[in-house]
Coordinates of N, CA and C in Angstrom, one line a residue:
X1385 N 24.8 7.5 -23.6 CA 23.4 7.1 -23.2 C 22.5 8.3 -23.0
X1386 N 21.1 8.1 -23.6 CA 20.5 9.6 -23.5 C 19.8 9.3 -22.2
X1387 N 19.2 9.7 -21.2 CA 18.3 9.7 -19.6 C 17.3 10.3 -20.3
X1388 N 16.4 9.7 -20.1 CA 14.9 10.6 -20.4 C 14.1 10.4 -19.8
X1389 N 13.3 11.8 -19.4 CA 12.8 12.1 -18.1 C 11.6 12.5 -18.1
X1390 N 10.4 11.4 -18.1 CA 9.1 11.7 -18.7 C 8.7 12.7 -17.2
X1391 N 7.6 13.6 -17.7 CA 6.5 14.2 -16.6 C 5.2 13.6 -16.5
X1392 N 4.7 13.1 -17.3 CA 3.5 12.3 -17.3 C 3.3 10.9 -17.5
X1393 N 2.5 9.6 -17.1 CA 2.5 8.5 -17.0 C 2.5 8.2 -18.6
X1394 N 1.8 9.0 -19.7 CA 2.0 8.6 -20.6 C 3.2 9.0 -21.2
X1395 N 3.8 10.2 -20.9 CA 5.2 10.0 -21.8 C 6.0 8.9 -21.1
X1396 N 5.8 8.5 -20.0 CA 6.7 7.1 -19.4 C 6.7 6.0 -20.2
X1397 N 4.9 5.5 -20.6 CA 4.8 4.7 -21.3 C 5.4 4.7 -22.5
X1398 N 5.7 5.7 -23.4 CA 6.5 6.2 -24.7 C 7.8 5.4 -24.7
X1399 N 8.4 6.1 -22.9 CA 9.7 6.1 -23.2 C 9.7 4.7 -23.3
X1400 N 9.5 3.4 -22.4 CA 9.3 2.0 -22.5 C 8.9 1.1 -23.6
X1401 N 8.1 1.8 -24.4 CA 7.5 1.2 -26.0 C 8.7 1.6 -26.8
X1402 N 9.7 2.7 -26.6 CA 10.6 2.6 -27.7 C 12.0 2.3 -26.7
X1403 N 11.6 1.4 -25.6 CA 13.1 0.7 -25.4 C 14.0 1.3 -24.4
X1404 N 13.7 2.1 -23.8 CA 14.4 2.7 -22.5 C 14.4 1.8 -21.5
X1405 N 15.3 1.9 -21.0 CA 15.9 1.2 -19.9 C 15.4 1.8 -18.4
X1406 N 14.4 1.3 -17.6 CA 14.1 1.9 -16.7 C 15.4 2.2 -15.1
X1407 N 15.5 3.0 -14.6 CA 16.6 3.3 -13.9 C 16.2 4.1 -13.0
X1408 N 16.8 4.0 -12.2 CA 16.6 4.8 -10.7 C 18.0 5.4 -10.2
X1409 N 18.3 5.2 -9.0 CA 20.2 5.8 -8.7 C 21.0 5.5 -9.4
X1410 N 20.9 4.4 -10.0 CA 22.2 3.8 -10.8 C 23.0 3.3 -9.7
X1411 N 22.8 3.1 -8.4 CA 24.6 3.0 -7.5 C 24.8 1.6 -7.9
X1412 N 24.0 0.3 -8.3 CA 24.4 -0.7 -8.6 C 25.1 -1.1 -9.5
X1413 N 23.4 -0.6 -10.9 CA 23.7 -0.8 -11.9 C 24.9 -0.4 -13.3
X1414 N 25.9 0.9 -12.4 CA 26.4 1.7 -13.1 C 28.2 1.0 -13.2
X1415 N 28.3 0.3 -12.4 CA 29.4 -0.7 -12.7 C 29.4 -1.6 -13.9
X1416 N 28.1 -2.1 -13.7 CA 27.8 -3.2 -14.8 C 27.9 -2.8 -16.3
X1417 N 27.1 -1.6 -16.5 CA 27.2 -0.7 -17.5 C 28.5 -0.5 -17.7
X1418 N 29.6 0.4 -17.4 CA 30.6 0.3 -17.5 C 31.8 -0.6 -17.8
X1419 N 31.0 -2.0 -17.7 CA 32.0 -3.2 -17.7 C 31.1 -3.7 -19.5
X1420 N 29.9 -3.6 -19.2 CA 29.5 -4.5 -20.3 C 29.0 -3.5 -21.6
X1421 N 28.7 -2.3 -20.9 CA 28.5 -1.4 -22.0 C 27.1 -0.5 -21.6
X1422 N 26.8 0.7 -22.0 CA 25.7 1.1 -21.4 C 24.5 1.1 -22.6
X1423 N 23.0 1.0 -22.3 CA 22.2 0.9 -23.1 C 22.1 2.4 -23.8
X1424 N 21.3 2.3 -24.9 CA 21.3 3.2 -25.9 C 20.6 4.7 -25.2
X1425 N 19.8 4.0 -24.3 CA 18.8 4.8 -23.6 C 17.9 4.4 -22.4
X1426 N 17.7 5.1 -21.3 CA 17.5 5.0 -20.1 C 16.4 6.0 -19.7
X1427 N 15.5 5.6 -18.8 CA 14.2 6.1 -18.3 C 14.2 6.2 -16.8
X1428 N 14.4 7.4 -16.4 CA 14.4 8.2 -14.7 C 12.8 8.7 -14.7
X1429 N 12.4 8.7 -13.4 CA 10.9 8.6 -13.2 C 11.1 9.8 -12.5
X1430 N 12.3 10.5 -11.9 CA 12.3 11.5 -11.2 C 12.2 12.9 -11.2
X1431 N 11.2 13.0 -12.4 CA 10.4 14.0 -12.8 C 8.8 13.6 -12.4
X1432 N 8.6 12.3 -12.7 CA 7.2 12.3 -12.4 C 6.6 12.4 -11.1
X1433 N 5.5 13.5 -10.7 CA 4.5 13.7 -10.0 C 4.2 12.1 -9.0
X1434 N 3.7 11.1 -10.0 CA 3.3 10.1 -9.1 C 4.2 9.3 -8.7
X1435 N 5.6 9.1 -9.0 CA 6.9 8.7 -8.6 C 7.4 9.4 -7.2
X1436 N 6.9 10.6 -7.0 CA 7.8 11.4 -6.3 C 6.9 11.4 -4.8
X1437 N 6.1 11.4 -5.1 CA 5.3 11.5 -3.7 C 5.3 10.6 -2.5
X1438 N 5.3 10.3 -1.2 CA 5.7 10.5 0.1 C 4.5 11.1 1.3
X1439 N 4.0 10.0 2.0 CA 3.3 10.1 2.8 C 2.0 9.8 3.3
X1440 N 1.1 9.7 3.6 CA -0.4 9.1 3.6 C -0.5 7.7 3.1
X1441 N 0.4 6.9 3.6 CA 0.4 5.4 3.0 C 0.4 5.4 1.6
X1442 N 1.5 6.4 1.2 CA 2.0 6.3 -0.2 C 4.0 6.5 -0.4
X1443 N 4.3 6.0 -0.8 CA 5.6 6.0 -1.1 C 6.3 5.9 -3.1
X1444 N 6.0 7.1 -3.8 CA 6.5 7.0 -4.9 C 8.5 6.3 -5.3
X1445 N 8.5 5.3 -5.9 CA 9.5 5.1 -6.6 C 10.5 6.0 -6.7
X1446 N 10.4 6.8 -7.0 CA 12.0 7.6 -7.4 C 12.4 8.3 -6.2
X1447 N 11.7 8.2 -5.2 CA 11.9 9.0 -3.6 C 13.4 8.7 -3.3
X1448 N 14.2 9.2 -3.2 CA 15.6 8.9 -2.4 C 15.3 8.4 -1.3
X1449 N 16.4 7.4 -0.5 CA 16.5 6.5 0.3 C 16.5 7.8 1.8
X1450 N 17.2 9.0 1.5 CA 17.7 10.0 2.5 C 16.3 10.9 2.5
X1451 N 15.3 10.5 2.0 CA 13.9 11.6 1.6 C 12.9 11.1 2.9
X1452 N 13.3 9.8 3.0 CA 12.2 8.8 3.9 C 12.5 9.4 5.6
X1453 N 11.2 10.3 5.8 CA 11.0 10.9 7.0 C 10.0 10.5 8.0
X1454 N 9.5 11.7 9.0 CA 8.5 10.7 10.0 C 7.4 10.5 9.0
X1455 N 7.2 10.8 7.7 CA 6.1 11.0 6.6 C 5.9 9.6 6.5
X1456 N 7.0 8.2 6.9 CA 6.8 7.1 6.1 C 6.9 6.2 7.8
X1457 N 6.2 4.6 7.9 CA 6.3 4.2 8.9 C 7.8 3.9 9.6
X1458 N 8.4 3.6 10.6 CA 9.2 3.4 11.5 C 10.4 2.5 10.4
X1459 N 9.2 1.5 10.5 CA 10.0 0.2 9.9 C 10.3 0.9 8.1
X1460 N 9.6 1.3 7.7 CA 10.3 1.7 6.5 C 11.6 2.8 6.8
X1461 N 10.9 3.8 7.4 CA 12.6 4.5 7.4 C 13.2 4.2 8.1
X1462 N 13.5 3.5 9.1 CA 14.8 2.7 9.5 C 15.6 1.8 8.5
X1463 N 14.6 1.1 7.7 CA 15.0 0.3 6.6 C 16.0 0.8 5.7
X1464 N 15.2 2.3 5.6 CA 16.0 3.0 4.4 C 17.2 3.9 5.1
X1465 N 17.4 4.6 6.1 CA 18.1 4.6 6.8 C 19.6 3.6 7.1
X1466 N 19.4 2.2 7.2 CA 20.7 1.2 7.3 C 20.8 1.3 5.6
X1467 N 20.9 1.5 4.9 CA 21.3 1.2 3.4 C 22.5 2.2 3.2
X1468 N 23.7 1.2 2.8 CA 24.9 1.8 2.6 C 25.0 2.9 3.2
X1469 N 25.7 4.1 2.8 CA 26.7 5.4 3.6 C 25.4 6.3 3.0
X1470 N 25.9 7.8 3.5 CA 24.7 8.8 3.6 C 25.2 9.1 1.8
X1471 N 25.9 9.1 1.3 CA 26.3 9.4 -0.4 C 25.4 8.5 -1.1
X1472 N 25.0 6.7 -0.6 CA 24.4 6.1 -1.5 C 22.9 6.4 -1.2
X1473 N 22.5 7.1 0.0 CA 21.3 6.9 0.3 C 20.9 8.3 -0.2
X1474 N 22.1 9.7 -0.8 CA 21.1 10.7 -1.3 C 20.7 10.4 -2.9
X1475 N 21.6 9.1 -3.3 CA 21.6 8.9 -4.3 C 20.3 7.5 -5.0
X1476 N 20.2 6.8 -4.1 CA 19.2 5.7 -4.1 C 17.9 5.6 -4.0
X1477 N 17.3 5.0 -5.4 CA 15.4 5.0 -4.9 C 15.1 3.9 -4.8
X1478 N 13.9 4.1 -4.2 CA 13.2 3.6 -3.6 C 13.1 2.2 -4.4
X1479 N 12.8 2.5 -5.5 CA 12.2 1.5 -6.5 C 13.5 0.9 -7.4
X1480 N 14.7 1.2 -7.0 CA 16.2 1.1 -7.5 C 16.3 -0.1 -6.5
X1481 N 15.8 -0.1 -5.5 CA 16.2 -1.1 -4.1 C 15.1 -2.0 -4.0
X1482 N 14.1 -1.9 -4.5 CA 13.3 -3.3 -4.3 C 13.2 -3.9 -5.5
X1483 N 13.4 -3.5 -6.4 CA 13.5 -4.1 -7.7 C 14.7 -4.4 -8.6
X1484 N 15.8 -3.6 -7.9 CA 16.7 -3.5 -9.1 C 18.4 -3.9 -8.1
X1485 N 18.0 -4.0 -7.1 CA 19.2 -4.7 -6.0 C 19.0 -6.0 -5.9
X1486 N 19.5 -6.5 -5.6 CA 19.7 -7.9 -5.3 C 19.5 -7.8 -3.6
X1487 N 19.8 -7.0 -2.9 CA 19.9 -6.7 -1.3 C 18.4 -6.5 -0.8
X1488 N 17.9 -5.7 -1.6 CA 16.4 -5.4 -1.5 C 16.2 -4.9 0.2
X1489 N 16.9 -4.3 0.7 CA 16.7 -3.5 1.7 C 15.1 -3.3 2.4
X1490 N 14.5 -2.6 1.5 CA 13.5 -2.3 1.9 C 12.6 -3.1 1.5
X1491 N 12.7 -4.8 0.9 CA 11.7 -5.4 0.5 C 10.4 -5.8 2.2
X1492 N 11.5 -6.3 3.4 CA 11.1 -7.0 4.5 C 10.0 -6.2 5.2
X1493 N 10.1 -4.5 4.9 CA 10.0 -3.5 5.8 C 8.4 -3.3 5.2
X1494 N 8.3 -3.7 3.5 CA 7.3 -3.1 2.4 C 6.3 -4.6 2.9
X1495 N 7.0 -5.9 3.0 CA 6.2 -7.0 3.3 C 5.3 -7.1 4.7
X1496 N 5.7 -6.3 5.3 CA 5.0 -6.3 6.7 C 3.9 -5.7 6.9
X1497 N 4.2 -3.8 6.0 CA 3.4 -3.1 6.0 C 2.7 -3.9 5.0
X1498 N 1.9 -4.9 4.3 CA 1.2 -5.7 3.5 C 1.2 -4.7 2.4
X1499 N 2.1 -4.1 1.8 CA 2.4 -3.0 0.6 C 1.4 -3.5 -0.6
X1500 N 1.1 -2.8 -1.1 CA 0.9 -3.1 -2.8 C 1.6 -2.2 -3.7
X1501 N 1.8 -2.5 -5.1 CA 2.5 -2.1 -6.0 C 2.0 -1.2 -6.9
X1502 N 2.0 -0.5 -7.6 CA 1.5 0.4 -8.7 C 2.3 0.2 -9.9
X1503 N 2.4 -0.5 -10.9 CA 3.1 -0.5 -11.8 C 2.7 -0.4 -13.2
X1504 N 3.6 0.5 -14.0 CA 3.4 0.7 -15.0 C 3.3 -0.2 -16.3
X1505 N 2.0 -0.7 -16.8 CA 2.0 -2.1 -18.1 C 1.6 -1.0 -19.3
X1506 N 1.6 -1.3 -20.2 CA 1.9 -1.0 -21.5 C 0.1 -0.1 -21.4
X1507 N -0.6 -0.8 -20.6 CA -1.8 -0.4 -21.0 C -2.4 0.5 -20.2
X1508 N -1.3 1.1 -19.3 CA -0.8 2.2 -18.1 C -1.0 1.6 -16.7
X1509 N -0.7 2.6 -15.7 CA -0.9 2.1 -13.9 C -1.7 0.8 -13.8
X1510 N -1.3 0.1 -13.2 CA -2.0 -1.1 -12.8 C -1.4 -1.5 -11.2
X1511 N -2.4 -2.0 -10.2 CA -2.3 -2.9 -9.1 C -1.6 -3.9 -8.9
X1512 N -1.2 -4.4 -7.9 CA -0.8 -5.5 -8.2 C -0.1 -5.8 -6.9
X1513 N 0.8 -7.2 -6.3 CA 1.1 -7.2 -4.9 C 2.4 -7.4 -5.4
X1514 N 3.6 -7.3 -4.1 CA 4.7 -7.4 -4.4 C 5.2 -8.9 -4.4
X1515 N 4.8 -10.1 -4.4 CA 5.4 -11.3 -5.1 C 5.3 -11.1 -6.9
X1516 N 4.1 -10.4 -7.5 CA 4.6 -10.8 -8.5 C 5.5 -9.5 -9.1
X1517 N 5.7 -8.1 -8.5 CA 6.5 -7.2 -8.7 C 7.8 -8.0 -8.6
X1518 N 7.9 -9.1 -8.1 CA 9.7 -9.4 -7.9 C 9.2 -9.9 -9.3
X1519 N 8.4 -11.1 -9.4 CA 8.9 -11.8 -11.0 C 8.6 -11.3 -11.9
X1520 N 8.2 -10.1 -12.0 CA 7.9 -9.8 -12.9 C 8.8 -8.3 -13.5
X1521 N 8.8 -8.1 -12.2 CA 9.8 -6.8 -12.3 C 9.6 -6.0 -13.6
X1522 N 8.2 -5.1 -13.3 CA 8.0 -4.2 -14.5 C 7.9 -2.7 -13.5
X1523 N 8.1 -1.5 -14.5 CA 8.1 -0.3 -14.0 C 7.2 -0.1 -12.6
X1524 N 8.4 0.4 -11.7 CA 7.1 0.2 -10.3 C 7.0 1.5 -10.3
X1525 N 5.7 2.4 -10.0 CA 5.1 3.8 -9.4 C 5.0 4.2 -8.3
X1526 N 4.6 3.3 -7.5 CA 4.5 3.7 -5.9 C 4.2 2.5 -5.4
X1527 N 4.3 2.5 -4.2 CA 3.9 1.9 -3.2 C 2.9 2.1 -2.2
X1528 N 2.0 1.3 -1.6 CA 0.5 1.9 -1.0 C 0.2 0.9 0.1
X1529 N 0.2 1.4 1.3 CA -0.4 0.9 2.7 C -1.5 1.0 3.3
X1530 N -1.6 0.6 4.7 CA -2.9 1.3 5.9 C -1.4 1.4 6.2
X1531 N -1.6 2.1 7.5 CA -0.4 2.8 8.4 C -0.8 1.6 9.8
X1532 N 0.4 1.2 10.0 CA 0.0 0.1 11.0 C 0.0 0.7 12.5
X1533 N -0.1 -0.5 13.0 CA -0.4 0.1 14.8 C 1.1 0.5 15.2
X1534 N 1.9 -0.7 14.8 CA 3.3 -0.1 14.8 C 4.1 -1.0 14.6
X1535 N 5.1 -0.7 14.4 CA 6.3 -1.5 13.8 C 7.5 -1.2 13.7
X1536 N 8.7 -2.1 13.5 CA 9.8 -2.0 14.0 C 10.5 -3.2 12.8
X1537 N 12.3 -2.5 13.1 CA 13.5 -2.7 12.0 C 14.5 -3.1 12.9
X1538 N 15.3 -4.5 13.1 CA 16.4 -4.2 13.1 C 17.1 -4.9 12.1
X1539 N 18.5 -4.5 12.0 CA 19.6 -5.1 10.9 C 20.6 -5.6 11.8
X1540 N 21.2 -6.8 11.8 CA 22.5 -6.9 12.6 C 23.5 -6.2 11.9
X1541 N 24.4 -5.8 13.1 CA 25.7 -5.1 11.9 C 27.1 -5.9 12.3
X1542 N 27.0 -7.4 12.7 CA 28.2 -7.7 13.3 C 28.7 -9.0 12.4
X1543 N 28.2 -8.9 11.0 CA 28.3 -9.9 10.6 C 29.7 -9.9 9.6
X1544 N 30.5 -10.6 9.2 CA 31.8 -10.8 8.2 C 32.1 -9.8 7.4
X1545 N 33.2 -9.5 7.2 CA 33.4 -8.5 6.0 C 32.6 -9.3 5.0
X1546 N 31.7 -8.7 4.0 CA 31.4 -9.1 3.1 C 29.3 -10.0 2.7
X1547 N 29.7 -10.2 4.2 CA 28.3 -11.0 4.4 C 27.1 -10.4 4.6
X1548 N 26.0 -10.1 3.9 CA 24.9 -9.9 3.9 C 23.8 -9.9 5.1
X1549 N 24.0 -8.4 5.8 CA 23.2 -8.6 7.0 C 22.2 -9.2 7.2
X1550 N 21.4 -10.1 8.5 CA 20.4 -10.1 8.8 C 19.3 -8.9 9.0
X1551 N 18.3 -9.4 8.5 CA 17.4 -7.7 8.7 C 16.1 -8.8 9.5
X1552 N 15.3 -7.9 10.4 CA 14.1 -8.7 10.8 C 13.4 -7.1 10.7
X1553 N 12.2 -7.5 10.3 CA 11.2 -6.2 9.9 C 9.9 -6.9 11.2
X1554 N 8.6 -6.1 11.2 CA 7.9 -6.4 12.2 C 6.5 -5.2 11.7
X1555 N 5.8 -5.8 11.9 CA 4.2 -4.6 12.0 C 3.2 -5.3 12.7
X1556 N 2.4 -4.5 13.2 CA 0.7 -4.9 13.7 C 0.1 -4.2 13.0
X1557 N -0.7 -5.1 12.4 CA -1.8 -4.2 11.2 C -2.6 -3.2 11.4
X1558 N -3.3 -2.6 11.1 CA -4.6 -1.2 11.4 C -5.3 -1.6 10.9
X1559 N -5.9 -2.7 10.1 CA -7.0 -3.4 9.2 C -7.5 -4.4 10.1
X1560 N -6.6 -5.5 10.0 CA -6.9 -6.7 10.6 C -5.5 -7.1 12.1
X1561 N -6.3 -7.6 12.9 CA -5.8 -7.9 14.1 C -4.2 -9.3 13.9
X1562 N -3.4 -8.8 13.2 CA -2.7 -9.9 13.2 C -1.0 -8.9 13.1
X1563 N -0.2 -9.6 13.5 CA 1.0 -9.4 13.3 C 1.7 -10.1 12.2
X1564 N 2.7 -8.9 11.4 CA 3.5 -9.7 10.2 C 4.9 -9.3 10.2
X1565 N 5.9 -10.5 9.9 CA 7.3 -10.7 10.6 C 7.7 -11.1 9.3
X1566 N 8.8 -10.6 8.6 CA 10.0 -10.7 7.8 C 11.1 -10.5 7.9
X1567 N 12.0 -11.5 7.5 CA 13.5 -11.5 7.9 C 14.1 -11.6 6.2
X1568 N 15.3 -11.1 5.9 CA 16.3 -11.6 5.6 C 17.2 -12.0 5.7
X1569 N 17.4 -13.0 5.3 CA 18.8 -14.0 5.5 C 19.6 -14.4 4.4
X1570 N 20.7 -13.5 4.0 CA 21.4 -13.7 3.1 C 20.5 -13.3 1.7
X1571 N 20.0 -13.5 0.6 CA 19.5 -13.1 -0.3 C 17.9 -13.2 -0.5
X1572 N 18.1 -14.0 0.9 CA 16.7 -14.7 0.4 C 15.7 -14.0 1.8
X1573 N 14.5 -14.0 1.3 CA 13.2 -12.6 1.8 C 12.1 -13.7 2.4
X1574 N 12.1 -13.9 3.9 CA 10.6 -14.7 3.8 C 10.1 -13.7 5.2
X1575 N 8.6 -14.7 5.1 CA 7.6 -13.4 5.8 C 6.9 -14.6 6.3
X1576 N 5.7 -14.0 7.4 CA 5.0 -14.9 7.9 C 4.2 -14.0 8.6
X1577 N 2.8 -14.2 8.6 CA 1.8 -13.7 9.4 C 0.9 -14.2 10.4
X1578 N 0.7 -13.8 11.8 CA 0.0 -14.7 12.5 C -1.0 -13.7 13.4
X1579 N -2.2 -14.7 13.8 CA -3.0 -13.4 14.7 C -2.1 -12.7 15.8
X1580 N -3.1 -11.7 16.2 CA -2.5 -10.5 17.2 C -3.9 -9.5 17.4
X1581 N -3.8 -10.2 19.0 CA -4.7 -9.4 19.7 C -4.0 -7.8 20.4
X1582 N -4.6 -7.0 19.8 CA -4.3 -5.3 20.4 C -5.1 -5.2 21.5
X1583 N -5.5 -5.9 21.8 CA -6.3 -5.6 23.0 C -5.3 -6.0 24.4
X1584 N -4.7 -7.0 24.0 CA -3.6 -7.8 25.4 C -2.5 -6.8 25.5
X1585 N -2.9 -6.2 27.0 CA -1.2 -5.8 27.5 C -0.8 -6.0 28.4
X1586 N 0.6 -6.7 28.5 CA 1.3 -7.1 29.4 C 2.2 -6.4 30.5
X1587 N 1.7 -6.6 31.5 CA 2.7 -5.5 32.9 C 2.4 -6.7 33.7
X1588 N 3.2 -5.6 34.8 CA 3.2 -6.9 36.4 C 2.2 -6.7 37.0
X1589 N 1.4 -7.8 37.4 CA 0.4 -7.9 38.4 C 0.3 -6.6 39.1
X1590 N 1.0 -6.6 40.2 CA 0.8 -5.3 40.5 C 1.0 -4.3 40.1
X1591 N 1.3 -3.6 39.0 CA 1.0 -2.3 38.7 C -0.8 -2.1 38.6
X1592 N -1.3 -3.0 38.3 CA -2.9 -2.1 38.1 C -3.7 -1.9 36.8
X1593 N -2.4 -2.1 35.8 CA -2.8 -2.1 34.2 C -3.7 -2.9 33.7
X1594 N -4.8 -2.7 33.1 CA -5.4 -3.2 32.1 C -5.5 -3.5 30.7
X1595 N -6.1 -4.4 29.8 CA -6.1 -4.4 28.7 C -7.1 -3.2 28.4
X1596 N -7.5 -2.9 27.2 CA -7.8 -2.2 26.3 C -9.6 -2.9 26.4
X1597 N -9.6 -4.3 26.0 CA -10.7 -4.4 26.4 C -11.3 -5.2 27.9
X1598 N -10.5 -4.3 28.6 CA -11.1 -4.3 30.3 C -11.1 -3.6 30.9
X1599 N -11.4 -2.1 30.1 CA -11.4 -0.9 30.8 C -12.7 -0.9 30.6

């Protein structure tokens, strides 16, 4: 199998018009191959500039799972953080795990921060939101946010040999005043958004505390 490893968005597009197989870590997909056979040719993004970048409410695709620092929000690198052992996570991207897992780790964490997609179509980078990046599942480039007020991950870990953690993701927006909650439950990814006032905070009577807007 040849790996070919474009530097520019348009040699990506090259490799894709003549049939490359788009790939990231391989920790999944590299069984399957092995059992069924491997394609003639394969396309790693982890040369590319806009793949690789990290930070400012940006998250490029080929980022390793072990790369995600205070640079990315709470809820994302905690996300990336519980994904298998420290060997799969120097080995796993970004764009390997929302697109090309079935576990999708970091889908709940991307749904909260209200992510968008950057993906590569034949007719280069294009927009686009992450419902139709699942159906559609074409070359993803990055990922792009506002940085929320704050947000939180957890994963149960007490579940069956074999069974598919619960994950609950969480954010308060920095755009708009509302809170957004995603769980997974076994394979399946739902979300829900509802208002959220930043201004309410809650303490005991007597301490003295105020809200935000009653100062």
């Amino acid at each position: 199998m040849l790996v070919r490893l474009p530097r520019s968005v348009s040699e990506a597009q090259s490799c894709l018009a003549e049939g490359a197989v788009p790939v990231g870590g391989a920790t999944l997909v590299w069984a399957g191959w092995q059992r069924d056979g491997f394609p003639e040719q394969a396309v790693s993004l982890r040369e590319l500039p806009e793949a690789k970048v990290i930070g400012d409410g940006t998250l490029g695709s080929a980022v390793l799972l072990h790369e995600m620092d205070e640079r990315v929000p709470e809820v994302l690198r905690k996300a990336a953080g519980g994904v298998g052992t420290g060997a799969v996570r120097r080995t796993a991207t970004v764009g390997g795990n929302i697109v090309g897992s079935t576990l999708r780790c970091l889908l709940p964490a991307a749904l909260v921060l209200d992510a968008r997609a950057v993906v590569l179509e034949p007719d280069g980078p294009v927009e686009t939101d992450l419902a139709e990046l699942l159906a559609k599942r074409p070359l993803l480039l990055s990922l792009h946010w506002r940085e929320p007020v704050a947000s939180g991950y957890r994963k149960l870990t007490d579940q069956l040999r074999g069974e598919v953690p619960f994950v609950v993701a969480a954010a308060v927006g920095a755009d708009a005043p509302v809170l957004r909650v995603a769980v997974r439950d076994g394979y399946d990814v739902l979300s829900e958004t509802v208002p959220y006032d930043t201004a309410i905070t809650t303490c005991p009577a007597s301490s003295g505390c105020r809200s935000a807007s009653s100062a």
